[in-house]
PDB file of N, CA, C and O in Angstrom:
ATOM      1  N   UNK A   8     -62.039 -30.090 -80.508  1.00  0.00           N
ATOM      2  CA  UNK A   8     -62.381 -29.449 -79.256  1.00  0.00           C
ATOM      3  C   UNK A   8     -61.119 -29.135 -78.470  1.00  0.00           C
ATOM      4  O   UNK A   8     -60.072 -29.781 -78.505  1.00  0.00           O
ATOM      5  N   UNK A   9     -61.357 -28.121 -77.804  1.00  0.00           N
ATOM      6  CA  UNK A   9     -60.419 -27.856 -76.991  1.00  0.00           C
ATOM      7  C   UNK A   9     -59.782 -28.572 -75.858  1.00  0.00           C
ATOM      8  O   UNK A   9     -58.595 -28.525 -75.537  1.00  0.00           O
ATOM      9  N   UNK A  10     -60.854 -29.320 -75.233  1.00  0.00           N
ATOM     10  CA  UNK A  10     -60.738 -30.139 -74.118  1.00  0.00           C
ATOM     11  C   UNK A  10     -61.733 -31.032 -74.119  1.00  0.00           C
ATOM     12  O   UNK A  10     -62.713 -30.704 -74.788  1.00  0.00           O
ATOM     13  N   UNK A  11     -61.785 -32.316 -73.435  1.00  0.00           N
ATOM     14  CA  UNK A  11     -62.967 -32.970 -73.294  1.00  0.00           C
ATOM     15  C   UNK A  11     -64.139 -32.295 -72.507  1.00  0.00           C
ATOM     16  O   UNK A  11     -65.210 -32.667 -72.986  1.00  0.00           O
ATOM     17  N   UNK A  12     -64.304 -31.403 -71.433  1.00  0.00           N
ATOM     18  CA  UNK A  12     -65.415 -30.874 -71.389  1.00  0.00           C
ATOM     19  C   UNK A  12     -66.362 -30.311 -72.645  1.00  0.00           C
ATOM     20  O   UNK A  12     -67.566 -30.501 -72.816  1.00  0.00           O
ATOM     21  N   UNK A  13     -65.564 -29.670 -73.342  1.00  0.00           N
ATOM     22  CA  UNK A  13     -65.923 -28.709 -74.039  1.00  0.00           C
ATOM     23  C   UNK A  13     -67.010 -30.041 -75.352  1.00  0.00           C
ATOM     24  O   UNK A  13     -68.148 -29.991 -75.818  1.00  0.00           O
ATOM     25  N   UNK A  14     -65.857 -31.047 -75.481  1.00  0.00           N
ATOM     26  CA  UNK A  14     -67.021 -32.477 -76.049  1.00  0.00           C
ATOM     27  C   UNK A  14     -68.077 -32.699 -75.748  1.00  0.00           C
ATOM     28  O   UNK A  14     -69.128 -32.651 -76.386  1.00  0.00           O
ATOM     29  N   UNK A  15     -67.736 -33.101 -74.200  1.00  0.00           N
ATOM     30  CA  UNK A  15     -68.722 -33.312 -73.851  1.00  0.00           C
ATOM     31  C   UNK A  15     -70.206 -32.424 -73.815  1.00  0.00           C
ATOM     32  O   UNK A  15     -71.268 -33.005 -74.035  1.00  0.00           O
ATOM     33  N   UNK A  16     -70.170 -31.489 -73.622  1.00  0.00           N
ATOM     34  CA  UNK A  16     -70.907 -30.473 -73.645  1.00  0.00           C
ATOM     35  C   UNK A  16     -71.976 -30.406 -75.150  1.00  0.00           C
ATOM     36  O   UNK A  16     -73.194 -30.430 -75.329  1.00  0.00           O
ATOM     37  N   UNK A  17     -70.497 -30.290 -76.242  1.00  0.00           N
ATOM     38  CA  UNK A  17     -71.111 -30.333 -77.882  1.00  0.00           C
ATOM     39  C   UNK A  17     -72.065 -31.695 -78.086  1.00  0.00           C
ATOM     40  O   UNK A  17     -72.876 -31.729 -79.011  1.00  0.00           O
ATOM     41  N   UNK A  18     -71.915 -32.781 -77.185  1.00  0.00           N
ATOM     42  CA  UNK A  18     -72.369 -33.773 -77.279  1.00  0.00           C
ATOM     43  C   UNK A  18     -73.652 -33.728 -76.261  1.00  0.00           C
ATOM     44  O   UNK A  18     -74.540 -34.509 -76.603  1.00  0.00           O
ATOM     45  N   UNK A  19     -73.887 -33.071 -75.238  1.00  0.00           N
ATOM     46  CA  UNK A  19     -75.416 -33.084 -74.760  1.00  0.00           C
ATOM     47  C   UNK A  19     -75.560 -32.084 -75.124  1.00  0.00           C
ATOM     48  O   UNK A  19     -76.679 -31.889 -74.648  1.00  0.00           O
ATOM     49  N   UNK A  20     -75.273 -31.016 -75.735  1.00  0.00           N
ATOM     50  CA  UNK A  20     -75.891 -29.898 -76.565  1.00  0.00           C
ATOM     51  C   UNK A  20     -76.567 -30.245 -77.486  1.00  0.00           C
ATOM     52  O   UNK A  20     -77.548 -29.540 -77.727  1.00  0.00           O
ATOM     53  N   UNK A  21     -76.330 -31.378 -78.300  1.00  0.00           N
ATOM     54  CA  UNK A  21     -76.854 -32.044 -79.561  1.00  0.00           C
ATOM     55  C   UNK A  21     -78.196 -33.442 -79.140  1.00  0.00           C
ATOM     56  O   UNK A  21     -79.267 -33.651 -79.710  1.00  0.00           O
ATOM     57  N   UNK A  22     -77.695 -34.029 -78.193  1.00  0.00           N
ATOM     58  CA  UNK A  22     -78.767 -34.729 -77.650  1.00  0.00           C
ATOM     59  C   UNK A  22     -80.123 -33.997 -77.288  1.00  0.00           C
ATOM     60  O   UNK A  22     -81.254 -34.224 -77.719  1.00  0.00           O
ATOM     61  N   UNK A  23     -79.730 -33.145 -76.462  1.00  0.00           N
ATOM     62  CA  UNK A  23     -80.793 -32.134 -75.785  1.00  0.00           C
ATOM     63  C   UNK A  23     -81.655 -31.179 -76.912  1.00  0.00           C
ATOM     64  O   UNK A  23     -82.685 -30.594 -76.578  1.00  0.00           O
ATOM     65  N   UNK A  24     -81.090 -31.104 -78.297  1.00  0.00           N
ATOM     66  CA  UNK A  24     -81.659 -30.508 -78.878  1.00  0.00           C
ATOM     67  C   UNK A  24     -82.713 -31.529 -79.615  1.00  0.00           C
ATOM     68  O   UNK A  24     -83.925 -31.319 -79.649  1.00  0.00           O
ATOM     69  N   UNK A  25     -82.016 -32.751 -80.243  1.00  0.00           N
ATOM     70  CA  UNK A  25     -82.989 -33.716 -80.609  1.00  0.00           C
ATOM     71  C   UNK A  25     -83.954 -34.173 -79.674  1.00  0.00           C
ATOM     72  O   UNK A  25     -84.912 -34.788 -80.143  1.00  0.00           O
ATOM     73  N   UNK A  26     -83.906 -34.022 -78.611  1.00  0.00           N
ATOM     74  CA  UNK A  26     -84.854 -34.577 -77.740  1.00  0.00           C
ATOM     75  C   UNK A  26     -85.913 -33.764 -77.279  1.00  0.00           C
ATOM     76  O   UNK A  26     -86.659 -34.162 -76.384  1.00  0.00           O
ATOM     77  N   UNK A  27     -86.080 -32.347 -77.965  1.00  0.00           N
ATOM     78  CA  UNK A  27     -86.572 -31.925 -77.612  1.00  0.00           C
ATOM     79  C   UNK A  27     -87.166 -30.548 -79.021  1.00  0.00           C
ATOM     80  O   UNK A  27     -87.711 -29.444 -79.051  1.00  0.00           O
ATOM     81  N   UNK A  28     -86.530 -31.699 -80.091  1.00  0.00           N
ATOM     82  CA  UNK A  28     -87.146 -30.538 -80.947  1.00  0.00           C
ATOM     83  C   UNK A  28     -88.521 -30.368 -81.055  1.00  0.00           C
ATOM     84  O   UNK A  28     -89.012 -29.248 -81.191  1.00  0.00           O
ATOM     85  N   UNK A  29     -89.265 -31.512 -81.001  1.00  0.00           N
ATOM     86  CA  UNK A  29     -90.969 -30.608 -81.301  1.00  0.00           C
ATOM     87  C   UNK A  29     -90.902 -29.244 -80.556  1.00  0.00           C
ATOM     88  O   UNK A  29     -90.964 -28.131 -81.078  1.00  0.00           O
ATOM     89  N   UNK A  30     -90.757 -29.557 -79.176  1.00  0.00           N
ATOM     90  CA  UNK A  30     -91.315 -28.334 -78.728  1.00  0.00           C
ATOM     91  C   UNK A  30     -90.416 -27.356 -78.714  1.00  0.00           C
ATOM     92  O   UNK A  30     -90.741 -26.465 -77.930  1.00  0.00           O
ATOM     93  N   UNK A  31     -89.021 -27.094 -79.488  1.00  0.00           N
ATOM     94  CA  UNK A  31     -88.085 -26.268 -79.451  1.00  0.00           C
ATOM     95  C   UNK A  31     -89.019 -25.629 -80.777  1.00  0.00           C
ATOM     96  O   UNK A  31     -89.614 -24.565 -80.607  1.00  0.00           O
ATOM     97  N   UNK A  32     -89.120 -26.539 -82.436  1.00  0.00           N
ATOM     98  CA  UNK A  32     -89.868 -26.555 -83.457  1.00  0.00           C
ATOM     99  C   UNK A  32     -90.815 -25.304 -83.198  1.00  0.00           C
ATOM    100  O   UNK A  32     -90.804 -24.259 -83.849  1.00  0.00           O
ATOM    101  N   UNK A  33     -92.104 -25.789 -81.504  1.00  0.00           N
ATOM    102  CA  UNK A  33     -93.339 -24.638 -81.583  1.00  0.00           C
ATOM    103  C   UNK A  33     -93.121 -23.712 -80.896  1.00  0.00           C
ATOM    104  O   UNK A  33     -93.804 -22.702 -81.067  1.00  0.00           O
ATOM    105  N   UNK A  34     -91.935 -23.735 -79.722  1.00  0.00           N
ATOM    106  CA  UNK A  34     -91.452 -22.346 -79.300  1.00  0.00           C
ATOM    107  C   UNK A  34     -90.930 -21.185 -80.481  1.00  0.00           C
ATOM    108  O   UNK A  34     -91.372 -20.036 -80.502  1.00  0.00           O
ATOM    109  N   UNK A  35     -89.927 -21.706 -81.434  1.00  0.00           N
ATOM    110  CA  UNK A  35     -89.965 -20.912 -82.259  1.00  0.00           C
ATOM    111  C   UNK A  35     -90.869 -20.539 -83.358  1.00  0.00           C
ATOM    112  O   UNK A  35     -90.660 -19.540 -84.045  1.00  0.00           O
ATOM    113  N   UNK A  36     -91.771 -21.247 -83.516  1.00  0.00           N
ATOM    114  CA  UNK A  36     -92.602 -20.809 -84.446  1.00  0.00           C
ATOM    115  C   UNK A  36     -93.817 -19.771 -83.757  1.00  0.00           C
ATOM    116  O   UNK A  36     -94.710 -19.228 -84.407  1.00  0.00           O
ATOM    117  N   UNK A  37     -93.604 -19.652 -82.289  1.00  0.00           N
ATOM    118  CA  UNK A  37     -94.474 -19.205 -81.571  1.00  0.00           C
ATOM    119  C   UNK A  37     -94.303 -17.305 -81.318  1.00  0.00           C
ATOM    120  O   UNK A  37     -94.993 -16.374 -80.904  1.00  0.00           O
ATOM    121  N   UNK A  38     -92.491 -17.615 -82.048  1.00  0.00           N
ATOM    122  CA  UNK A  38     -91.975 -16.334 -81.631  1.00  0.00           C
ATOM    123  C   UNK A  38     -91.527 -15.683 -83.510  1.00  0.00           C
ATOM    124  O   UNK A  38     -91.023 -14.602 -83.814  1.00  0.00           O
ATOM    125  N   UNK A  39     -91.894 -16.668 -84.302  1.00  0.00           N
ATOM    126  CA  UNK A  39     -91.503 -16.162 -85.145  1.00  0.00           C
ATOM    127  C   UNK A  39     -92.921 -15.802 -86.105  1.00  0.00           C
ATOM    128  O   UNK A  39     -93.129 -16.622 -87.000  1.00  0.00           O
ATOM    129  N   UNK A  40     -93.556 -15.060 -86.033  1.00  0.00           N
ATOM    130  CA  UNK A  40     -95.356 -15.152 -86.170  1.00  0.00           C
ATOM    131  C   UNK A  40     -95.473 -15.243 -87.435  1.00  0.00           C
ATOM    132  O   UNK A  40     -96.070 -16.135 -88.038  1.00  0.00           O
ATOM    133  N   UNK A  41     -94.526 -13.703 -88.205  1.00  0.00           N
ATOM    134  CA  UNK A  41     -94.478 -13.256 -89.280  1.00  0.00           C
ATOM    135  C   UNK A  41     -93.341 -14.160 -90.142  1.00  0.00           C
ATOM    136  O   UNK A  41     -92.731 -13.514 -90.993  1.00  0.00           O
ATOM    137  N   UNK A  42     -93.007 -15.534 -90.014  1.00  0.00           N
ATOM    138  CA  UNK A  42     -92.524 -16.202 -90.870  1.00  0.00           C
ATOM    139  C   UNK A  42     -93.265 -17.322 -90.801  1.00  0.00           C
ATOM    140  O   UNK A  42     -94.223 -17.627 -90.092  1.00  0.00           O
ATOM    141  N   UNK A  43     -92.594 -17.966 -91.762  1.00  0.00           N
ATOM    142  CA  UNK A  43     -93.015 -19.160 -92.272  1.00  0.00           C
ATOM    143  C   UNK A  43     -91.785 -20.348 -91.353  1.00  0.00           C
ATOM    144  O   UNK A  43     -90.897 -19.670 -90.836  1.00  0.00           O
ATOM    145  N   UNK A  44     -91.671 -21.298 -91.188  1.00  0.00           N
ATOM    146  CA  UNK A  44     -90.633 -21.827 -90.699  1.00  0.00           C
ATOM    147  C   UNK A  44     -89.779 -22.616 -92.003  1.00  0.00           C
ATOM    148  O   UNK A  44     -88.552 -22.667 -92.087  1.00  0.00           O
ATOM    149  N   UNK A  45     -90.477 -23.040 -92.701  1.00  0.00           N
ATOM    150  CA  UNK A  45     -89.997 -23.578 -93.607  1.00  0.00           C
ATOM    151  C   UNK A  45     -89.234 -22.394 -94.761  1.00  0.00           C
ATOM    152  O   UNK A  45     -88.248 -22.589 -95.472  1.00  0.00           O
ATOM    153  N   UNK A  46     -90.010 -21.247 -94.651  1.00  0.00           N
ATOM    154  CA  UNK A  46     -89.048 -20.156 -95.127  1.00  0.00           C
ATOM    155  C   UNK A  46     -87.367 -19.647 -94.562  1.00  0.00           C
ATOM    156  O   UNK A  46     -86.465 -19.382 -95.355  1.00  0.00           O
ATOM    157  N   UNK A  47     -87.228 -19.594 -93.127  1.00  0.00           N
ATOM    158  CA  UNK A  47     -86.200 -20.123 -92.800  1.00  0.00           C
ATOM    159  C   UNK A  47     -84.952 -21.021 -92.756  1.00  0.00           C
ATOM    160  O   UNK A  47     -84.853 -22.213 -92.468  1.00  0.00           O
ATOM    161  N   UNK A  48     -83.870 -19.961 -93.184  1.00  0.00           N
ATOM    162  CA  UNK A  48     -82.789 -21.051 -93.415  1.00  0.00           C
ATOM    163  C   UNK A  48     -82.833 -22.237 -92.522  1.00  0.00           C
ATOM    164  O   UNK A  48     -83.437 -22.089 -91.460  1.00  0.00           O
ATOM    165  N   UNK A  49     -82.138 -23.724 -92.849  1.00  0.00           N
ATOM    166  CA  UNK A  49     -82.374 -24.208 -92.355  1.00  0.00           C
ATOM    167  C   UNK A  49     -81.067 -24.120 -90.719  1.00  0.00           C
ATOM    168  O   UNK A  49     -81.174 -24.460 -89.541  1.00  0.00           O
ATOM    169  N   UNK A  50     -79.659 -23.314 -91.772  1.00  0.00           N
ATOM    170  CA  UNK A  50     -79.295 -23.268 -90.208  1.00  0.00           C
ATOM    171  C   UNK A  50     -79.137 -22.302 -89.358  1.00  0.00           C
ATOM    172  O   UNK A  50     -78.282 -22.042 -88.512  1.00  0.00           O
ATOM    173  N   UNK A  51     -80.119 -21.796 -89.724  1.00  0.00           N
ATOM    174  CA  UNK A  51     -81.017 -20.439 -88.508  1.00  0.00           C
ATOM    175  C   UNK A  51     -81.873 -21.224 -87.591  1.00  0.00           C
ATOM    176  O   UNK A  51     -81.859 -21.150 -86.362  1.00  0.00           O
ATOM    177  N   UNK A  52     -82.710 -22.075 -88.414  1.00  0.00           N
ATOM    178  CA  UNK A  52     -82.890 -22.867 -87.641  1.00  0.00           C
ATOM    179  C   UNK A  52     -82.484 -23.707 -86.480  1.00  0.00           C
ATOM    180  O   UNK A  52     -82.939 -24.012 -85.377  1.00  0.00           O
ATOM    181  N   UNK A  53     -81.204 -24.001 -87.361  1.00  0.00           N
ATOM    182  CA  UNK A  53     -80.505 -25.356 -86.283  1.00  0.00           C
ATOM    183  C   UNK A  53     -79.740 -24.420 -85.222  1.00  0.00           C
ATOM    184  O   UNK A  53     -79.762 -24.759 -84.039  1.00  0.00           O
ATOM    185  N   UNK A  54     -79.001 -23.141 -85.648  1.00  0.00           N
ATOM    186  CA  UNK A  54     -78.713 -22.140 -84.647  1.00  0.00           C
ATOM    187  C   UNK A  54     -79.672 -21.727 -83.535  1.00  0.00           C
ATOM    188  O   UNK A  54     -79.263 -21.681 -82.375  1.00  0.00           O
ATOM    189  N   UNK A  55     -81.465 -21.296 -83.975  1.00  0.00           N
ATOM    190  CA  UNK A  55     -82.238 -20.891 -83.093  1.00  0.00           C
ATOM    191  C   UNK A  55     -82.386 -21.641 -82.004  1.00  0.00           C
ATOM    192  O   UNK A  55     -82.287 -21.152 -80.878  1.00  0.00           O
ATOM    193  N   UNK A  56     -82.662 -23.029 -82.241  1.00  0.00           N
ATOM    194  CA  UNK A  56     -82.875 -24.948 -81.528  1.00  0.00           C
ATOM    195  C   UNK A  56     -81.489 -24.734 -80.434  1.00  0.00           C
ATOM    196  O   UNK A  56     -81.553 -24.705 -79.205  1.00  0.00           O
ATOM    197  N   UNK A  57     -80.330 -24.607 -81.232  1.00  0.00           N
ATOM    198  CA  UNK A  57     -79.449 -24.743 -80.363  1.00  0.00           C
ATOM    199  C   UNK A  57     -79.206 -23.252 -78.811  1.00  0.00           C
ATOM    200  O   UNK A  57     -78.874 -23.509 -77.654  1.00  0.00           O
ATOM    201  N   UNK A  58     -79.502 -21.885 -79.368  1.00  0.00           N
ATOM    202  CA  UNK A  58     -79.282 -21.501 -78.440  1.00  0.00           C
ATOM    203  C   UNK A  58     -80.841 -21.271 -77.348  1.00  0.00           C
ATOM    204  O   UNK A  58     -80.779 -20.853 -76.191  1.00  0.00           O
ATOM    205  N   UNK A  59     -81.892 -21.584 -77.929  1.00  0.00           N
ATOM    206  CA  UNK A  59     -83.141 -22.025 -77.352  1.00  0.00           C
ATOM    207  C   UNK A  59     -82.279 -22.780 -75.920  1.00  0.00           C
ATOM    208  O   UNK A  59     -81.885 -22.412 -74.813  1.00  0.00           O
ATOM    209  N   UNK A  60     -82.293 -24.109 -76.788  1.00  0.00           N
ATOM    210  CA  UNK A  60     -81.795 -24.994 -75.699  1.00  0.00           C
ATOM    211  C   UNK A  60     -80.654 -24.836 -74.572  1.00  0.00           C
ATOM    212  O   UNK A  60     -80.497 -25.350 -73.464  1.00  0.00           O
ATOM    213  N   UNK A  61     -80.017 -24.021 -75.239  1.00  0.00           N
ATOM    214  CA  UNK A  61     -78.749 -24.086 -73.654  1.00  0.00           C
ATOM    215  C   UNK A  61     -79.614 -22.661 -73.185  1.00  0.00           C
ATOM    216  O   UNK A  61     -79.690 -22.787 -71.963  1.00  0.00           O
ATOM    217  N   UNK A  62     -80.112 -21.726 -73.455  1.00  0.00           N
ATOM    218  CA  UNK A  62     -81.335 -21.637 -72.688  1.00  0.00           C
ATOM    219  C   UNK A  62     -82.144 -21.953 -71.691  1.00  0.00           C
ATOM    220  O   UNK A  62     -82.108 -21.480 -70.555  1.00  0.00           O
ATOM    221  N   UNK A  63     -83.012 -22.899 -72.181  1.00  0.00           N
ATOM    222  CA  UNK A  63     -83.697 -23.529 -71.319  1.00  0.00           C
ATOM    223  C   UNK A  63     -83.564 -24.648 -70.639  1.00  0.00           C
ATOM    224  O   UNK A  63     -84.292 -25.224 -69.832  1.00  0.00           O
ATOM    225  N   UNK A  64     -82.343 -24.910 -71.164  1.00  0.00           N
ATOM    226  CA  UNK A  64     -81.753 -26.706 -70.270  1.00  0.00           C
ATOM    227  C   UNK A  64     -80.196 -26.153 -69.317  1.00  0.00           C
ATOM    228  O   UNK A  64     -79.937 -26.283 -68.120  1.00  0.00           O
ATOM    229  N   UNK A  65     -79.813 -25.853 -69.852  1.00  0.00           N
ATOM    230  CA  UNK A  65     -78.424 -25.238 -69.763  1.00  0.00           C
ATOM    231  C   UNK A  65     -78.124 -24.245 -68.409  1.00  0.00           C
ATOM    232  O   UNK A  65     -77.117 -23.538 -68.456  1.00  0.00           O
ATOM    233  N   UNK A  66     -78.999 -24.189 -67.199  1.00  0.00           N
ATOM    234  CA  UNK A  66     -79.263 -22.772 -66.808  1.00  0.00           C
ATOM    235  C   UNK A  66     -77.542 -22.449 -66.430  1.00  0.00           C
ATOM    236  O   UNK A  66     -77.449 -21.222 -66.418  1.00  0.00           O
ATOM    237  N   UNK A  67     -76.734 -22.816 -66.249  1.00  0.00           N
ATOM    238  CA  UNK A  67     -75.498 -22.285 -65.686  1.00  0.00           C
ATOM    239  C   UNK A  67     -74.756 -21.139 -66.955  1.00  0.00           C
ATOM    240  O   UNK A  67     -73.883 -20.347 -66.600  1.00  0.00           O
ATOM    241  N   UNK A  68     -75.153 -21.185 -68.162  1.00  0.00           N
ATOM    242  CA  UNK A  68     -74.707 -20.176 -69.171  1.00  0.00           C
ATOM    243  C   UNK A  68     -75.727 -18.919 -68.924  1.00  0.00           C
ATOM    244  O   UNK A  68     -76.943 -19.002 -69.098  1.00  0.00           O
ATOM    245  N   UNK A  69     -74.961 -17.611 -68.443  1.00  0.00           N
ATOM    246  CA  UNK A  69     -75.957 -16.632 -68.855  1.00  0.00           C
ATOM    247  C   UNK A  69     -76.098 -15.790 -70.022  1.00  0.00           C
ATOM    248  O   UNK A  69     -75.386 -15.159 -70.802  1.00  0.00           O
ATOM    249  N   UNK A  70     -77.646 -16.118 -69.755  1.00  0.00           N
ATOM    250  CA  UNK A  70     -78.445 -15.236 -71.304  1.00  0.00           C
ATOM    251  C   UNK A  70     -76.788 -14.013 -72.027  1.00  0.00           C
ATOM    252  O   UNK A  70     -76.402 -14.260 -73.169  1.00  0.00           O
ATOM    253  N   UNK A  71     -76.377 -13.359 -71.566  1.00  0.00           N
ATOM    254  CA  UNK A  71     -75.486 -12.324 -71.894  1.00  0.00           C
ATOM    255  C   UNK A  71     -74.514 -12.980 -72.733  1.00  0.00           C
ATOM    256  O   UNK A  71     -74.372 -12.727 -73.930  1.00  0.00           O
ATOM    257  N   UNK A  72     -73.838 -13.839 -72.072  1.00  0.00           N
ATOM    258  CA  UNK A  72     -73.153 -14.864 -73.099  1.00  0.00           C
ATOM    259  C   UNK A  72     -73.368 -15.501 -74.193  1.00  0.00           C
ATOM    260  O   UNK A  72     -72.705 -15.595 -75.226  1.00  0.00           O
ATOM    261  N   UNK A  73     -74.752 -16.104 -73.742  1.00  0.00           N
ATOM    262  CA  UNK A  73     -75.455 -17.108 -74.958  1.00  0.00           C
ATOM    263  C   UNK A  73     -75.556 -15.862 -76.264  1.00  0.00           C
ATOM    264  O   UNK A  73     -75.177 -16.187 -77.390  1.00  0.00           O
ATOM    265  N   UNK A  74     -76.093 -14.434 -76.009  1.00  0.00           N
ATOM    266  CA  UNK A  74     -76.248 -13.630 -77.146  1.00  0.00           C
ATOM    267  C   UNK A  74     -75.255 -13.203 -77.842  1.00  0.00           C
ATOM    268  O   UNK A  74     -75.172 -13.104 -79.067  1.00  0.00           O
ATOM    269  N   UNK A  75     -74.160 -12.837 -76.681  1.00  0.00           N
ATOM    270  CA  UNK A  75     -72.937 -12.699 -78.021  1.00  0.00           C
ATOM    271  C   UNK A  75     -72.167 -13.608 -78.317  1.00  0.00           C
ATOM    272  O   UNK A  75     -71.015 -13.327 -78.651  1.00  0.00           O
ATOM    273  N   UNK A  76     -72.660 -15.088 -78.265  1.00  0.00           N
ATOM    274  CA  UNK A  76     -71.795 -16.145 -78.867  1.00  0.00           C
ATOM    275  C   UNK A  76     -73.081 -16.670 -80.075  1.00  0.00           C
ATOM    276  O   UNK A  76     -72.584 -16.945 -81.167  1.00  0.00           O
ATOM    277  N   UNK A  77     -74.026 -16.771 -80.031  1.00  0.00           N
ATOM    278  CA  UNK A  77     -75.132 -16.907 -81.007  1.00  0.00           C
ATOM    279  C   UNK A  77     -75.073 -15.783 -82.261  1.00  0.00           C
ATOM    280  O   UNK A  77     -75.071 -16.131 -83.442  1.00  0.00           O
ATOM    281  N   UNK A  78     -75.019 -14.144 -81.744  1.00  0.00           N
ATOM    282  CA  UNK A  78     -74.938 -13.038 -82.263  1.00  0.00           C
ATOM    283  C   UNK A  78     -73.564 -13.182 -83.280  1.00  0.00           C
ATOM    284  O   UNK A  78     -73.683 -13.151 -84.505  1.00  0.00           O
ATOM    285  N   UNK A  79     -72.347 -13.331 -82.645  1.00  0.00           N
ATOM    286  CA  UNK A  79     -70.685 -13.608 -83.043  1.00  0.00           C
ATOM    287  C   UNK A  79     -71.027 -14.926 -84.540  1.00  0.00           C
ATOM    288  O   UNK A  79     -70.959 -14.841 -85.766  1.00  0.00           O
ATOM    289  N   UNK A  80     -71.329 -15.839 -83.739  1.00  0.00           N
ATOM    290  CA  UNK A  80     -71.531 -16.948 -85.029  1.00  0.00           C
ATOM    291  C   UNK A  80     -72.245 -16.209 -86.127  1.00  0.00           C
ATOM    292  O   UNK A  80     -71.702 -15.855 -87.174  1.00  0.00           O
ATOM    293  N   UNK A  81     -73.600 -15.990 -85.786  1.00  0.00           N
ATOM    294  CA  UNK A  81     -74.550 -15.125 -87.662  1.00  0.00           C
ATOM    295  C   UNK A  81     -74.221 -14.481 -87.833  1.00  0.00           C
ATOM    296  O   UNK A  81     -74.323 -14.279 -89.043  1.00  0.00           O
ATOM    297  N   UNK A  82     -73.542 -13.472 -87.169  1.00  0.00           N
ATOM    298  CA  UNK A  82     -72.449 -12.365 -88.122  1.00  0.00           C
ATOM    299  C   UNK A  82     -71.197 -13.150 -88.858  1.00  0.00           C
ATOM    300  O   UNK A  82     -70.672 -12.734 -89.890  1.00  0.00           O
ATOM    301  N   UNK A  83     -70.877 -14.124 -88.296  1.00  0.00           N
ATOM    302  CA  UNK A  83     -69.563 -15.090 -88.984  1.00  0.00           C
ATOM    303  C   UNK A  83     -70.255 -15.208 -90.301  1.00  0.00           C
ATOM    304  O   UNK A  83     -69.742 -14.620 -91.253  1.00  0.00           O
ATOM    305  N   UNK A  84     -71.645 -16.071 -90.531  1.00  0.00           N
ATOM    306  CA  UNK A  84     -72.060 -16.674 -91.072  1.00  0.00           C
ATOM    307  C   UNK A  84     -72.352 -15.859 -92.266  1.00  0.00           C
ATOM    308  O   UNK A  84     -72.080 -16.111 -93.440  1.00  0.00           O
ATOM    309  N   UNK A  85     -73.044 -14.683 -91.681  1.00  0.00           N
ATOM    310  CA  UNK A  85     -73.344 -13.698 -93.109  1.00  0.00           C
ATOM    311  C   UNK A  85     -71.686 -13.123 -93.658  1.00  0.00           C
ATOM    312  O   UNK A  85     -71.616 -13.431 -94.848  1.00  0.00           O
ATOM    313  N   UNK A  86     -70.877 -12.689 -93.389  1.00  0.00           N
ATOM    314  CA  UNK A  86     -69.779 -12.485 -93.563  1.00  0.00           C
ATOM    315  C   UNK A  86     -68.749 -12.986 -94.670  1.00  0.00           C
ATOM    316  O   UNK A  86     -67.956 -12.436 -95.435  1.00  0.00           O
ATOM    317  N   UNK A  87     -69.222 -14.570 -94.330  1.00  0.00           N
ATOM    318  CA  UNK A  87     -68.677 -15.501 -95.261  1.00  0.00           C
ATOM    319  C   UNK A  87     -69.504 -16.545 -96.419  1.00  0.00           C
ATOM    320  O   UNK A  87     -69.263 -17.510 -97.144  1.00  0.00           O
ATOM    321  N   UNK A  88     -70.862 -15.447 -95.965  1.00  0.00           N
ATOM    322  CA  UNK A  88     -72.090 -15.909 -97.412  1.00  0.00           C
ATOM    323  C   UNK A  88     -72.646 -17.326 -96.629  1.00  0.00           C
ATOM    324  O   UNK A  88     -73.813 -17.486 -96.988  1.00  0.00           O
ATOM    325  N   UNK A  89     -72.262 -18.325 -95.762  1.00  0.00           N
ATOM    326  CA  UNK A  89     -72.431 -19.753 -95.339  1.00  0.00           C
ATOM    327  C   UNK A  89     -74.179 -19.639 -94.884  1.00  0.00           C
ATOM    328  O   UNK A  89     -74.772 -20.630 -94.458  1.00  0.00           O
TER     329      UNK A  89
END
């Protein structure tokens, strides 16, 4: 990490997501109609959970940001096959 904020942050980013996956789990399955969830990679998944959550817990990040840093990563991701 760059700094200890930036830890800290990765570290209730990760709490907040476990604590709240069921209903992160049926929000996305709520929005994803035409899939299966289990058809879903699993870290599309763990990507969707995560920007869900600084989302909906997070309010000081705006939506504009959250998309092209979510957007930036799965283009990384397809890029390099991961």
């Amino acid at each position: 990490y760059k700094n200890k904020d930036d830890s800290d942050f990765g570290i209730k980013l990760i709490k907040k997501v476990i604590e709240n996956k069921t209903t992160l789990e049926k929000n996305i399955s709520e929005i994803t109609l035409n899939w299966d969830n289990d058809r879903i990679a699993q870290i599309d998944l763990i990507l969707l959970q995560m920007c869900l959550t600084e989302f909906l817990y997070f309010k000081s990040i705006p939506l504009k940001s959250l998309q092209i840093i979510y957007l930036s990563l799965l283009a990384t991701l397809l890029v390099y096959g991961l």
